[in-house]
Short mmCIF file of C-alpha atoms in Angstrom, two decimals:
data_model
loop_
_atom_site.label_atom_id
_atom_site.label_comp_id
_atom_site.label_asym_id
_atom_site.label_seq_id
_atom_site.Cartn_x
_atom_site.Cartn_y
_atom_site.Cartn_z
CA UNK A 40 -4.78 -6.54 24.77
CA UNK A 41 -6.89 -5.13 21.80
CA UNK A 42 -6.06 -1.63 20.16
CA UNK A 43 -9.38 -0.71 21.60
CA UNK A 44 -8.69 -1.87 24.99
CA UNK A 45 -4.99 -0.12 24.68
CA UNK A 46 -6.39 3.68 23.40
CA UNK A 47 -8.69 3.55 26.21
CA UNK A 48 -5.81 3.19 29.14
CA UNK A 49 -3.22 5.12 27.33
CA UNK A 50 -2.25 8.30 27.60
CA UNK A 51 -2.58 11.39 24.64
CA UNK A 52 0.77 11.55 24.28
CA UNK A 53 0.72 7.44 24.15
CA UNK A 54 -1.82 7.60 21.50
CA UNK A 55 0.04 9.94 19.35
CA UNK A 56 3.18 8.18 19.84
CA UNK A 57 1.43 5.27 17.90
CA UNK A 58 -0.24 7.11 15.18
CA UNK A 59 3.18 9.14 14.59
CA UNK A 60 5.03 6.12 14.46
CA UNK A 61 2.35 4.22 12.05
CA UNK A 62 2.29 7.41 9.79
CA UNK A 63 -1.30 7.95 10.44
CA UNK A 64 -3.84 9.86 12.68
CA UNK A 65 -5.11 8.60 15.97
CA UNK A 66 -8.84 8.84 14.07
CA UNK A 67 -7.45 6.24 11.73
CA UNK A 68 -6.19 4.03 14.85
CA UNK A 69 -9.81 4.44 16.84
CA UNK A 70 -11.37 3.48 13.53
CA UNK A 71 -9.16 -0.01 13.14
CA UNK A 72 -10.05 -0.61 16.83
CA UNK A 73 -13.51 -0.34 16.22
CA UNK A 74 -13.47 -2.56 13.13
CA UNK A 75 -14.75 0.25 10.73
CA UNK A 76 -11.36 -0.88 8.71
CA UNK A 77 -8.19 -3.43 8.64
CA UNK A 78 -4.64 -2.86 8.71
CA UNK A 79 -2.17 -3.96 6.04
CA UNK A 80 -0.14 -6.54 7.77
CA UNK A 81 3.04 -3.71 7.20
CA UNK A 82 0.72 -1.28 9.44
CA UNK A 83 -0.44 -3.94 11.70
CA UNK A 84 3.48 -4.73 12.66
CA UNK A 85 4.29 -1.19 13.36
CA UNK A 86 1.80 -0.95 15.72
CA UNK A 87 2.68 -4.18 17.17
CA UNK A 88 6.23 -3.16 17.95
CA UNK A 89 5.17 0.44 18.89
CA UNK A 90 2.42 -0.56 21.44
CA UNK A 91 4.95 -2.85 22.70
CA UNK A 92 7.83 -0.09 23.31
CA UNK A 93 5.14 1.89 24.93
CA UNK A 94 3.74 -0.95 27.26
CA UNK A 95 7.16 -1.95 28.49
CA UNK A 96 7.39 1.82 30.14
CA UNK A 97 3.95 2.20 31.05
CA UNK A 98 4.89 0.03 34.47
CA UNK A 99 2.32 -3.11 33.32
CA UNK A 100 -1.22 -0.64 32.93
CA UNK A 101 -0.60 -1.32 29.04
CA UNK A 102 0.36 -4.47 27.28
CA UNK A 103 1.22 -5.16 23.54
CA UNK A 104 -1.24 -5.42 21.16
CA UNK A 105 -0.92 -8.51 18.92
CA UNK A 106 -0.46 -7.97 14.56
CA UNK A 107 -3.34 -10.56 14.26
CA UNK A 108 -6.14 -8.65 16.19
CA UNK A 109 -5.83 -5.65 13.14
CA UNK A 110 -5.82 -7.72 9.86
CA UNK A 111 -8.86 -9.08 8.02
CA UNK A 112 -7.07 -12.37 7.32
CA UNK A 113 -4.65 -13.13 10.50
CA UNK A 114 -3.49 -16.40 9.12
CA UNK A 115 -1.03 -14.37 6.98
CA UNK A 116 0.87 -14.01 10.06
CA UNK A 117 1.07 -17.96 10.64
CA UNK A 118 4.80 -18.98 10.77
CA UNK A 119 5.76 -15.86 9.94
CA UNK A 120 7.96 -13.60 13.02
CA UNK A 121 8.52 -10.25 11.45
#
């Protein structure tokens, strides 16, 4: 699932959960799902895990969204399991 995809079906509280978590505001989220900017592959693995605690409680109308979707270069994450 994209970021874009997964701020559209969640929740406001869902949302905020993410940007809390990532230490940022849900602005800055909508504007890495739109492609206006990239995440630093730190960021990109906090939202990773967070939008995968979220998704396993959301009773399968969310799913995870992958680190490599919100990088500019997603071959950083090649071998790699963070």
């Amino acid at each position: 699932m994209t970021l874009k995809d997964f701020l559209k079906r969640a929740s406001k509280h869902e949302r905020a959960d993410v940007a809390v978590v990532c230490n940022d505001s849900i602005g800055y989220l909508y504007q890495l799902a739109g492609g206006h900017r990239f995440a630093s592959p730190h960021l990109a693995v906090q939202i990773e895990h967070m939008t995968q605690c979220i998704a396993q409680t959301s009773q399968g109308r969310l799913e995870m969204v992958p680190r490599q979707t919100l990088v500019r270069h997603p071959e950083i994450f090649n071998g790699l399991d963070l």
